[in-house]
CSV table of C-alpha atoms in Angstrom, one decimal:
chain,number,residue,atom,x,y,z
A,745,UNK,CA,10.2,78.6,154.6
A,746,UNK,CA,8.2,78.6,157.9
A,747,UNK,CA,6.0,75.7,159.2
A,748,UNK,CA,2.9,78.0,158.5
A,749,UNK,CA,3.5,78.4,155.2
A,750,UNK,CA,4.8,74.9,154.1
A,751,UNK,CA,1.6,73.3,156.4
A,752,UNK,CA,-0.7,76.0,154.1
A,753,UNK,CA,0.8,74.8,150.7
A,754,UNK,CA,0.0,71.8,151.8
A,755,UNK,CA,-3.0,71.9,153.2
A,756,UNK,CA,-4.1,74.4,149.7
A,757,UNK,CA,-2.9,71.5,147.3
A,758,UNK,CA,-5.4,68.9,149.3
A,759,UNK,CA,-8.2,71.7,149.0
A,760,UNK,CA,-8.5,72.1,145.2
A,761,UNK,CA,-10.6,68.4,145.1
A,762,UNK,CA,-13.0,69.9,147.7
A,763,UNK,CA,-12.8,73.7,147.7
A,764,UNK,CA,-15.7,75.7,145.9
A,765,UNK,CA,-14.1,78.5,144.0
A,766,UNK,CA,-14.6,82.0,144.6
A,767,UNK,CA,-16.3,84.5,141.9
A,768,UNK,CA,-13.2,86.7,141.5
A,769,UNK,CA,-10.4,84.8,143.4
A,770,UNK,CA,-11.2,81.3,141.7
A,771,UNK,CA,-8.7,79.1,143.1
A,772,UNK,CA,-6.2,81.4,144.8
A,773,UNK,CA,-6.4,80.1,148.1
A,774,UNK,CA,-3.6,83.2,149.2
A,775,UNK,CA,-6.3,85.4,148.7
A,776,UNK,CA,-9.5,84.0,150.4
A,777,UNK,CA,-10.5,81.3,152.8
A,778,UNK,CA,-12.5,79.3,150.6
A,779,UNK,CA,-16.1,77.2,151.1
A,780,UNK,CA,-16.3,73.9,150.4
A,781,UNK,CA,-18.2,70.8,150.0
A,782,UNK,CA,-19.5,69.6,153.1
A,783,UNK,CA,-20.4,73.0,154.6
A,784,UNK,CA,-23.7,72.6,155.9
A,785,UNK,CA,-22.7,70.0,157.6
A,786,UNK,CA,-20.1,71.5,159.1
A,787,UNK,CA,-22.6,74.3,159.9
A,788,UNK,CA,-25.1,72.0,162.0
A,789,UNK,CA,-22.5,71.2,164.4
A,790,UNK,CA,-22.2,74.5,165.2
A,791,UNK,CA,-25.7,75.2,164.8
A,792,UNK,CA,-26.0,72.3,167.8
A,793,UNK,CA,-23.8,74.2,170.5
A,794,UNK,CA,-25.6,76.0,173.2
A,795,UNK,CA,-23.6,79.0,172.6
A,796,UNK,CA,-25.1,79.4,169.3
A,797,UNK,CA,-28.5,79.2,170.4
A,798,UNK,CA,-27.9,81.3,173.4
A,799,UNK,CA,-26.1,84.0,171.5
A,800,UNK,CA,-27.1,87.7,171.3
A,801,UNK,CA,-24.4,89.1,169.7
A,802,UNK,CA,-22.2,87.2,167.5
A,803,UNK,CA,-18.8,88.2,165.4
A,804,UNK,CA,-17.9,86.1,162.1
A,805,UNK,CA,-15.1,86.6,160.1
A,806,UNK,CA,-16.3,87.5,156.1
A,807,UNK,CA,-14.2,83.8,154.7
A,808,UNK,CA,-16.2,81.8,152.6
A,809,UNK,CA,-16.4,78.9,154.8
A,810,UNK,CA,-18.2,81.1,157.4
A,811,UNK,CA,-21.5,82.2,154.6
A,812,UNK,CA,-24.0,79.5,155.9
A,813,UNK,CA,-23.0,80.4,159.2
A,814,UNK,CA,-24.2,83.8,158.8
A,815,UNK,CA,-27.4,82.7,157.1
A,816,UNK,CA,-28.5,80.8,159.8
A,817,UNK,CA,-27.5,83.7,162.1
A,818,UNK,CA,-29.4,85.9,159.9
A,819,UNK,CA,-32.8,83.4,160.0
A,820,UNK,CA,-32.2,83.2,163.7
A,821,UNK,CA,-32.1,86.9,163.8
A,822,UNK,CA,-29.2,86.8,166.1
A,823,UNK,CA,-27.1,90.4,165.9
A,824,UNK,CA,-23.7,90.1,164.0
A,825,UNK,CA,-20.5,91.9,163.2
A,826,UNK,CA,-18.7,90.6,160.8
A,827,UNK,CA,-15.3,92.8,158.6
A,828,UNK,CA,-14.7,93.8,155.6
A,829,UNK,CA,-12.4,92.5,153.2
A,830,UNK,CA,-8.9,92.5,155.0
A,831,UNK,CA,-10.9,95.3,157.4
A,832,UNK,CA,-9.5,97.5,154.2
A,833,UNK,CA,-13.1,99.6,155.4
A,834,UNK,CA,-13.4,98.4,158.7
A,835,UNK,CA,-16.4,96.7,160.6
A,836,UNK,CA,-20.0,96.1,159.4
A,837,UNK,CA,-22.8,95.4,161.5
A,838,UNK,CA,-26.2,93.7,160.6
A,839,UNK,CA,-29.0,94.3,163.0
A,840,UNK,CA,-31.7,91.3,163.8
A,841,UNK,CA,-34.4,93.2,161.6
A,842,UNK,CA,-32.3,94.4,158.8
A,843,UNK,CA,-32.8,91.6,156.5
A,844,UNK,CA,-36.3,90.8,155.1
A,845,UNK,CA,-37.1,87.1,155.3
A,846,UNK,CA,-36.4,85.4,152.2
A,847,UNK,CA,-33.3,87.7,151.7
A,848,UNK,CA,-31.1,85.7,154.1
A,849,UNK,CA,-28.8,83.5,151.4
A,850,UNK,CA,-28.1,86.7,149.8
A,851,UNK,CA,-27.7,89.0,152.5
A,852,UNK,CA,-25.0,86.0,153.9
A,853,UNK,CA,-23.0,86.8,151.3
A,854,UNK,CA,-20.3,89.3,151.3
A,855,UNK,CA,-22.1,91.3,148.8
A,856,UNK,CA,-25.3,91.1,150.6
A,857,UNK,CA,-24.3,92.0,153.9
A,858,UNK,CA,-22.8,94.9,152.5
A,859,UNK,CA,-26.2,95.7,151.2
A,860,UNK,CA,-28.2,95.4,154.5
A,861,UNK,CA,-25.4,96.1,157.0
A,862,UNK,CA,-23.9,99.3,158.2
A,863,UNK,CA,-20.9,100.2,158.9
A,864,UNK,CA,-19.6,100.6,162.2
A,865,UNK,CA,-16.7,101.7,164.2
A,866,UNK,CA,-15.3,100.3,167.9
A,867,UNK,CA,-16.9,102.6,169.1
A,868,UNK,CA,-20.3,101.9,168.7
A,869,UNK,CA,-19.6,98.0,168.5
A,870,UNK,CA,-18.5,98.7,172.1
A,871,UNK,CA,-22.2,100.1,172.6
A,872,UNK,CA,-23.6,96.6,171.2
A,873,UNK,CA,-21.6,95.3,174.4
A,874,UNK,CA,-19.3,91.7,174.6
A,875,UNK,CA,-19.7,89.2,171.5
A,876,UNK,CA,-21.3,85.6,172.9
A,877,UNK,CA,-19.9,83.8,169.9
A,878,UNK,CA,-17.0,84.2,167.6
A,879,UNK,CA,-16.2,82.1,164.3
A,880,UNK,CA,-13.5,82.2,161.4
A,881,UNK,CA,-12.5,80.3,158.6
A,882,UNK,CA,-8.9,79.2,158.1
A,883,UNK,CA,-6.5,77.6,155.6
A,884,UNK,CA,-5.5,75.2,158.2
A,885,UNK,CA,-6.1,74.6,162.1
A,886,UNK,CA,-4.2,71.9,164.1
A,887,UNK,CA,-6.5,69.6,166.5
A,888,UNK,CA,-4.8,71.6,169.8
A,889,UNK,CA,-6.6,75.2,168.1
A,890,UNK,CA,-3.6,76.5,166.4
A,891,UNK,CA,-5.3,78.4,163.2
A,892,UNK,CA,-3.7,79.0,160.0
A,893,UNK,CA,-5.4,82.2,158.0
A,894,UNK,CA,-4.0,83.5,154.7
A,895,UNK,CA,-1.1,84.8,156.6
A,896,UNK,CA,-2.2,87.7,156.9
A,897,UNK,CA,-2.8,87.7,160.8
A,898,UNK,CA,-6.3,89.5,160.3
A,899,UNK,CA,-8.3,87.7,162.4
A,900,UNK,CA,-5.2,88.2,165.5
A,901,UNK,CA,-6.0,91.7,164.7
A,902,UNK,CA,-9.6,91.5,165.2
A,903,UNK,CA,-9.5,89.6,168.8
A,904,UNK,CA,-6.3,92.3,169.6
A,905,UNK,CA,-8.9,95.0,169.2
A,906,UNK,CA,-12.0,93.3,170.5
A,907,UNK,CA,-10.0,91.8,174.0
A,908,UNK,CA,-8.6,95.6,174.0
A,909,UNK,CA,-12.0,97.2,174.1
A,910,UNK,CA,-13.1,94.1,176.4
A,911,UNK,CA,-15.4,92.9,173.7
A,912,UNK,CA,-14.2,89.4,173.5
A,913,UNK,CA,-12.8,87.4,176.6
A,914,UNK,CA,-10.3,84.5,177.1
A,915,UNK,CA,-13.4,82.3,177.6
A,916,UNK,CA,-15.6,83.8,174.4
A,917,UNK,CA,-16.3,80.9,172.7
A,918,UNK,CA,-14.1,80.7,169.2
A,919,UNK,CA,-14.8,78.2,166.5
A,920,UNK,CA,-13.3,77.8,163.0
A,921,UNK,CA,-15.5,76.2,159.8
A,922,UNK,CA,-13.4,74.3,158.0
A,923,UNK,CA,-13.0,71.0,156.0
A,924,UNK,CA,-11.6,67.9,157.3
A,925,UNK,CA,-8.5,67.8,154.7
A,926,UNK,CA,-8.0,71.7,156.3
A,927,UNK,CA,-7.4,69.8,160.3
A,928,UNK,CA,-3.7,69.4,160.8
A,929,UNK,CA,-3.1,66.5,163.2
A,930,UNK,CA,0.2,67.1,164.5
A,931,UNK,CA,0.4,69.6,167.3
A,932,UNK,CA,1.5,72.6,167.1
A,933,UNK,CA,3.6,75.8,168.6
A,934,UNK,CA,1.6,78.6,168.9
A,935,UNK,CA,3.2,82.0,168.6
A,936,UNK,CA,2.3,85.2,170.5
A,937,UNK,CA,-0.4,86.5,168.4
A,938,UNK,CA,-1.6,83.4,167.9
A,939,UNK,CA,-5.2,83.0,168.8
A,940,UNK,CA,-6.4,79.0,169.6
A,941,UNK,CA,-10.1,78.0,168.6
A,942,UNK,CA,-12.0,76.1,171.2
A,943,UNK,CA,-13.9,74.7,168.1
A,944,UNK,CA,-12.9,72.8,165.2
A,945,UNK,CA,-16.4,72.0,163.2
A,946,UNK,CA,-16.1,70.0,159.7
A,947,UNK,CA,-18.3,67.7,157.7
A,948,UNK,CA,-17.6,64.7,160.0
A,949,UNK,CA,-17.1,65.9,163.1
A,950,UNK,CA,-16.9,68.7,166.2
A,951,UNK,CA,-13.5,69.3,168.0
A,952,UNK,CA,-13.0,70.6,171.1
A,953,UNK,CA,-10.3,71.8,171.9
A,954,UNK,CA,-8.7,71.9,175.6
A,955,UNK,CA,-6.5,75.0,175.8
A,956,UNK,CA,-3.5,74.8,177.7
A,957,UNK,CA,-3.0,78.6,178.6
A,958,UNK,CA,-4.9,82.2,177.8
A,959,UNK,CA,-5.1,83.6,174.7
A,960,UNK,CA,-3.2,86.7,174.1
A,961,UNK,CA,-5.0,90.1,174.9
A,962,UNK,CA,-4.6,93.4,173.6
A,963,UNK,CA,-2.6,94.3,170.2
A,964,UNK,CA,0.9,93.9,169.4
A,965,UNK,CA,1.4,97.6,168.8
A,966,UNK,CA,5.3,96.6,168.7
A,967,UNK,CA,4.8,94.4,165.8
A,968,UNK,CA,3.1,96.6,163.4
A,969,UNK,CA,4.2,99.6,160.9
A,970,UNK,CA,2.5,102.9,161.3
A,971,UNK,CA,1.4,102.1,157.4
A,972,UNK,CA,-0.1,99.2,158.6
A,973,UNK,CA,-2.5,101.0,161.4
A,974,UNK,CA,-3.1,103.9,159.0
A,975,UNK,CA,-4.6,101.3,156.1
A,976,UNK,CA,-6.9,99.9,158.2
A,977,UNK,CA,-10.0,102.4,160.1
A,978,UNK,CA,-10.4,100.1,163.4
A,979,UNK,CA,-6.1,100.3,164.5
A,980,UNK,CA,-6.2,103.8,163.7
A,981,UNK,CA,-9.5,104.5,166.1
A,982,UNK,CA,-7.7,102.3,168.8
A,983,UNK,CA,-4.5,103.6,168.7
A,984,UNK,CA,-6.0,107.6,168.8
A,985,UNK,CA,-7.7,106.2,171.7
A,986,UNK,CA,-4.7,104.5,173.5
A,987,UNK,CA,-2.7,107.4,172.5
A,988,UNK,CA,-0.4,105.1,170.1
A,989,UNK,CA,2.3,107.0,168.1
């Protein structure tokens, strides 16, 4: 078994005393990042940064964890992309007006946003121009960045496109929401997809993390199926558009 997964079991057996179940996946931690209690706290720290408050255009992952985030991007009326469920329909975008006020709490969740948002390709998220601010949930995140998602690698896939298309940068600003049972003290070796947070924001405190390299840049074309670009819209934009076979 890899160190991923056992640090996820782990880490998903501590969760169920502080995890908030989801509506359809209840407690199946494989198939969703989950919120938790403590959230809004959590939130306020990121809430405090100067790239929050400076953002203009702003990318959050659809875990969760990351659903008061985008309420309070929503209230601030900051622009967002966020995905769709395993980007199984690709990209959604929610423009600053879209959401009446007093609709915020349910357009920030998955259900909602799908409501308000439209969907979107690279293309014309490359019209919106770079993304400020970036944040994801994860299953688990070591205190030198290292993020664990469902293993999946969804969220690599998403900053493969983005860096790709120039949308995100090495020094975009990357923070994960999570709980402090979810923060893996020991540090850890990153592969080459993965990609480090600078942040680390939970219900007691803010981590910063100091990087020791670049993040990777570009996708892994080598690493992936041609099944796997056809089932999901974005790859199969970006690789008619970088010729891919």
């Amino acid at each position: 078994m890899s160190q991923s997964r056992i640090t996820r079991q782990r880490i998903w057996e501590r969760l169920k005393g502080v995890a908030r179940a989801d509506t359809r996946f209840h407690m199946n931690f494989a198939d969703f990042i989950p919120d938790f209690d403590g959230v809004e706290a959590a939130t306020d720290r990121i809430e405090a940064l100067a790239a929050f408050r400076g953002c203009r255009l702003a990318f959050v992952t659809p875990d969760n964890s990351t659903t008061e985030l985008r309420r309070r991007l929503i209230a601030a009326r900051v622009p967002m992309v966020t995905a769709t469920y395993n980007i199984q329909r690709g990209f959604l975008y929610l423009a600053p007006d879209a959401v009446p006020e007093g609709a915020e709490p349910y357009a920030a969740w998955l259900d909602g946003i799908e409501h308000f948002a439209k969907p979107v390709t690279l293309e014309d998220i490359a019209a919106l121009g770079r993304f400020d601010f970036m944040a994801t949930g994860a299953s688990a995140v070591s205190v030198d960045g290292v993020r664990f998602g469902k293993g999946h690698g969804f969220f690599d896939l998403e900053w493969g496109m983005f860096t790709d298309l120039g949308l995100a940068r090495d020094t975009t600003p990357v923070a994960a929401i999570v709980h402090d049972v979810q923060v893996v003290e020991d540090h850890l070796q990153m592969n080459e997809t993965d990609i480090p947070v600078d942040l680390i924001a939970t219900p007691t405190r803010l981590i910063r993390v100091e990087r020791p390299g670049r993040r990777p840049r570009g996708v892994k074309w080598e690493l992936l199926t041609t099944q796997e670009i056809q089932q999901i819209p974005p790859l199969s934009e970006l690789a008619r558009i970088r010729g891919v076979a």
